[in-house]
Short mmCIF file of C-alpha atoms in Angstrom, two decimals:
data_model
loop_
_atom_site.label_atom_id
_atom_site.label_comp_id
_atom_site.label_asym_id
_atom_site.label_seq_id
_atom_site.Cartn_x
_atom_site.Cartn_y
_atom_site.Cartn_z
CA MET A 1 198.07 48.39 -76.45
CA SER A 2 194.77 49.68 -77.74
CA ARG A 3 192.22 51.04 -75.30
CA ILE A 4 189.68 48.34 -76.16
CA LYS A 5 192.20 45.59 -75.55
CA HIS A 6 193.40 47.22 -72.30
CA GLY A 7 189.82 47.71 -71.05
CA PHE A 8 188.97 44.07 -71.73
CA LEU A 9 192.05 42.82 -69.92
CA ALA A 10 191.25 45.02 -66.93
CA THR A 11 187.75 43.54 -66.61
CA LEU A 12 188.82 39.94 -67.22
CA PRO A 13 189.44 39.12 -63.51
CA LEU A 14 186.02 40.52 -62.62
CA LEU A 15 184.34 38.48 -65.33
CA CYS A 16 186.09 35.34 -64.12
CA CYS A 17 184.91 35.93 -60.56
CA LEU A 18 181.34 36.47 -61.68
CA SER A 19 181.32 33.27 -63.69
CA LEU A 20 182.53 31.11 -60.81
CA PRO A 21 179.92 29.56 -58.52
CA THR A 22 179.43 31.63 -55.42
CA VAL A 23 180.74 30.17 -52.22
CA THR A 24 178.48 30.58 -49.23
CA ALA A 25 179.35 30.08 -45.61
CA ALA A 26 181.00 26.73 -45.13
CA GLU A 27 178.68 23.95 -44.12
CA ALA A 28 179.60 21.89 -41.10
CA PRO A 29 181.39 18.69 -42.05
CA LEU A 30 179.28 15.57 -41.76
CA ASP A 31 180.02 11.94 -40.95
CA SER A 32 178.01 10.47 -43.80
CA ARG A 33 180.42 7.69 -44.70
CA ALA A 34 180.66 6.37 -41.14
CA LEU A 35 176.90 6.66 -40.58
CA THR A 36 175.79 4.94 -43.80
CA GLY A 37 172.99 2.56 -42.82
CA VAL A 38 173.19 3.54 -39.14
CA SER A 39 169.93 4.49 -37.44
CA GLN A 40 171.04 4.23 -33.79
CA GLY A 41 174.33 5.32 -32.22
CA LYS A 42 175.00 3.15 -29.16
CA ALA A 43 177.98 4.50 -27.24
CA LEU A 44 179.40 3.78 -23.80
CA PHE A 45 181.71 6.50 -22.49
CA ASP A 46 184.08 4.95 -19.93
CA ILE A 47 185.25 7.93 -17.89
CA ASN A 48 188.29 7.31 -15.71
CA LEU A 49 189.81 10.79 -15.42
CA ALA A 50 192.13 11.77 -12.60
CA GLU A 51 191.88 15.55 -13.19
CA GLU A 52 188.65 17.37 -12.40
CA ALA A 53 189.44 20.24 -14.78
CA LYS A 54 189.25 17.89 -17.79
CA LEU A 55 185.76 16.55 -17.07
CA PRO A 56 183.73 19.57 -18.29
CA LEU A 57 185.53 19.50 -21.64
CA TYR A 58 184.77 15.82 -22.19
CA LEU A 59 181.15 16.20 -21.11
CA GLN A 60 180.80 19.05 -23.61
CA VAL A 61 182.25 16.86 -26.38
CA ILE A 62 179.86 14.04 -25.45
CA GLU A 63 176.96 16.50 -25.66
CA LYS A 64 178.18 17.73 -29.07
CA THR A 65 178.47 14.11 -30.20
CA TYR A 66 174.88 13.46 -29.11
CA ASP A 67 173.63 16.59 -30.91
CA GLY A 68 175.71 15.77 -34.00
CA LEU A 69 174.13 12.33 -34.29
CA VAL A 70 170.65 13.83 -33.97
CA ALA A 71 171.46 16.44 -36.63
CA GLN A 72 172.54 13.64 -38.98
CA GLY A 73 169.40 11.57 -38.45
CA VAL A 74 170.85 9.01 -36.03
CA SER A 75 169.18 8.26 -32.70
CA PRO A 76 171.78 8.41 -29.87
CA ASP A 77 171.69 5.80 -27.11
CA PHE A 78 174.44 6.91 -24.73
CA VAL A 79 175.71 5.59 -21.41
CA ILE A 80 178.33 7.43 -19.37
CA ALA A 81 180.08 5.30 -16.76
CA PHE A 82 182.22 7.05 -14.16
CA ARG A 83 184.83 4.90 -12.49
CA GLY A 84 188.13 5.20 -10.68
CA PRO A 85 189.14 8.67 -9.54
CA ALA A 86 186.50 10.28 -11.79
CA VAL A 87 183.82 9.49 -9.19
CA GLN A 88 185.32 12.23 -7.01
CA PHE A 89 184.17 14.87 -9.51
CA ILE A 90 180.48 13.92 -9.76
CA ASP A 91 179.37 14.69 -6.24
CA ASP A 92 178.32 17.90 -4.55
CA SER A 93 181.47 18.34 -2.49
CA THR A 94 184.30 18.96 -4.93
CA ALA A 95 187.01 21.46 -4.08
CA ASP A 96 186.55 23.74 -7.13
CA ALA A 97 183.02 25.18 -6.91
CA ALA A 98 183.05 26.75 -10.41
CA THR A 99 184.14 23.51 -12.08
CA GLN A 100 181.64 21.53 -10.00
CA GLN A 101 178.80 23.85 -11.10
CA GLN A 102 179.82 23.39 -14.72
CA ILE A 103 179.94 19.60 -14.31
CA ALA A 104 176.53 19.59 -12.59
CA ALA A 105 174.98 21.68 -15.39
CA LEU A 106 176.41 19.43 -18.11
CA ILE A 107 175.26 16.27 -16.34
CA ALA A 108 171.78 17.74 -15.93
CA ARG A 109 171.62 18.60 -19.66
CA LEU A 110 172.83 15.14 -20.69
CA ALA A 111 170.38 13.41 -18.33
CA ALA A 112 167.55 15.56 -19.73
CA LYS A 113 168.43 14.26 -23.21
CA GLY A 114 168.04 10.69 -21.99
CA VAL A 115 171.71 9.85 -21.49
CA HIS A 116 172.12 7.19 -18.79
CA LEU A 117 174.80 8.12 -16.25
CA GLU A 118 176.22 5.74 -13.70
CA ALA A 119 178.94 5.61 -11.06
CA CYS A 120 180.86 2.61 -9.79
CA ALA A 121 180.12 1.66 -6.16
CA ILE A 122 183.57 0.10 -5.82
CA ALA A 123 185.18 3.40 -6.83
CA THR A 124 182.89 5.53 -4.68
CA GLY A 125 183.86 3.35 -1.72
CA LEU A 126 187.57 3.61 -2.47
CA PHE A 127 187.40 7.41 -2.90
CA ASN A 128 184.97 8.04 -0.02
CA VAL A 129 182.17 9.45 -2.18
CA GLU A 130 178.78 9.00 -0.53
CA GLU A 131 175.90 7.83 -2.69
CA LYS A 132 173.64 10.61 -1.39
CA ALA A 133 176.25 13.16 -2.52
CA LEU A 134 176.19 12.04 -6.17
CA LEU A 135 174.83 14.65 -8.54
CA PRO A 136 171.20 14.17 -9.60
CA GLY A 137 170.81 11.92 -12.62
CA ILE A 138 173.69 9.60 -11.73
CA GLU A 139 172.83 6.04 -10.75
CA LEU A 140 175.11 4.06 -8.45
CA VAL A 141 175.87 0.60 -9.87
CA GLY A 142 177.76 -2.26 -8.25
CA ASN A 143 180.74 -2.47 -10.59
CA THR A 144 181.28 -0.51 -13.80
CA PHE A 145 183.56 -3.25 -15.14
CA ILE A 146 180.47 -5.46 -15.13
CA SER A 147 178.49 -2.62 -16.74
CA LEU A 148 181.14 -2.30 -19.44
CA ILE A 149 180.94 -6.02 -20.17
CA GLY A 150 177.14 -5.92 -20.30
CA TYR A 151 176.87 -2.84 -22.51
CA GLN A 152 179.53 -4.14 -24.90
CA ALA A 153 177.63 -7.42 -25.18
CA GLN A 154 174.54 -5.34 -26.08
CA GLY A 155 176.43 -3.71 -28.97
CA TYR A 156 177.54 -0.43 -27.41
CA GLY A 157 180.78 0.97 -28.78
CA THR A 158 183.14 1.84 -25.95
CA ILE A 159 184.92 5.18 -25.89
CA VAL A 160 187.56 5.38 -23.17
CA VAL A 161 188.15 8.80 -21.57
CA MET A 162 191.26 8.90 -19.38
#
C-alpha cells in the first residue's frame, strides 16, 4: 500500500469523528408529550405507608415531581394526605430520630413551596397520635376519605403511595 493511501486510511476515523455533531452532556429527559396543553398540575398524594423508612424516599420523589413540573413550565398544585398507619410517622415522637428529622425537613420544604399537607383524624385517633404532636405544616382533617372524594371532584389526579 502506498504511503499516501496508508496515511489517508489512518486519518479516516479521526475525520469521521470531527464531522459528526458533537454530543454534549445529556439533557434531562422531559415530559413534553404528557404535559402538552397543561398549565397546572393538580395532584393528590394518598400516603398510606406502614413502614416509616419508606416515607422520606416518597417525600423526596414528591418534591422532585414538584420541581420537575416547575422546570417544565407547569404550576404544581399538590395535596399530600396522610392516612392509616402513615400518621404515626408525621409527629414529633417517632422511634427513629434520624428518619423523623429527615421527614420533618422534607415536610417543611414541601410546605414552604405551598404544598398542602393533611392528616386524617380517624387515623390519628386509631394510632394514638395527638394533634399537637403533628409536625408543623400538617393540618388535621376529619376524614381523608372525604378529602380524597373532594379533591378528586375538583380535578386532582390521585397518586396512591402504599
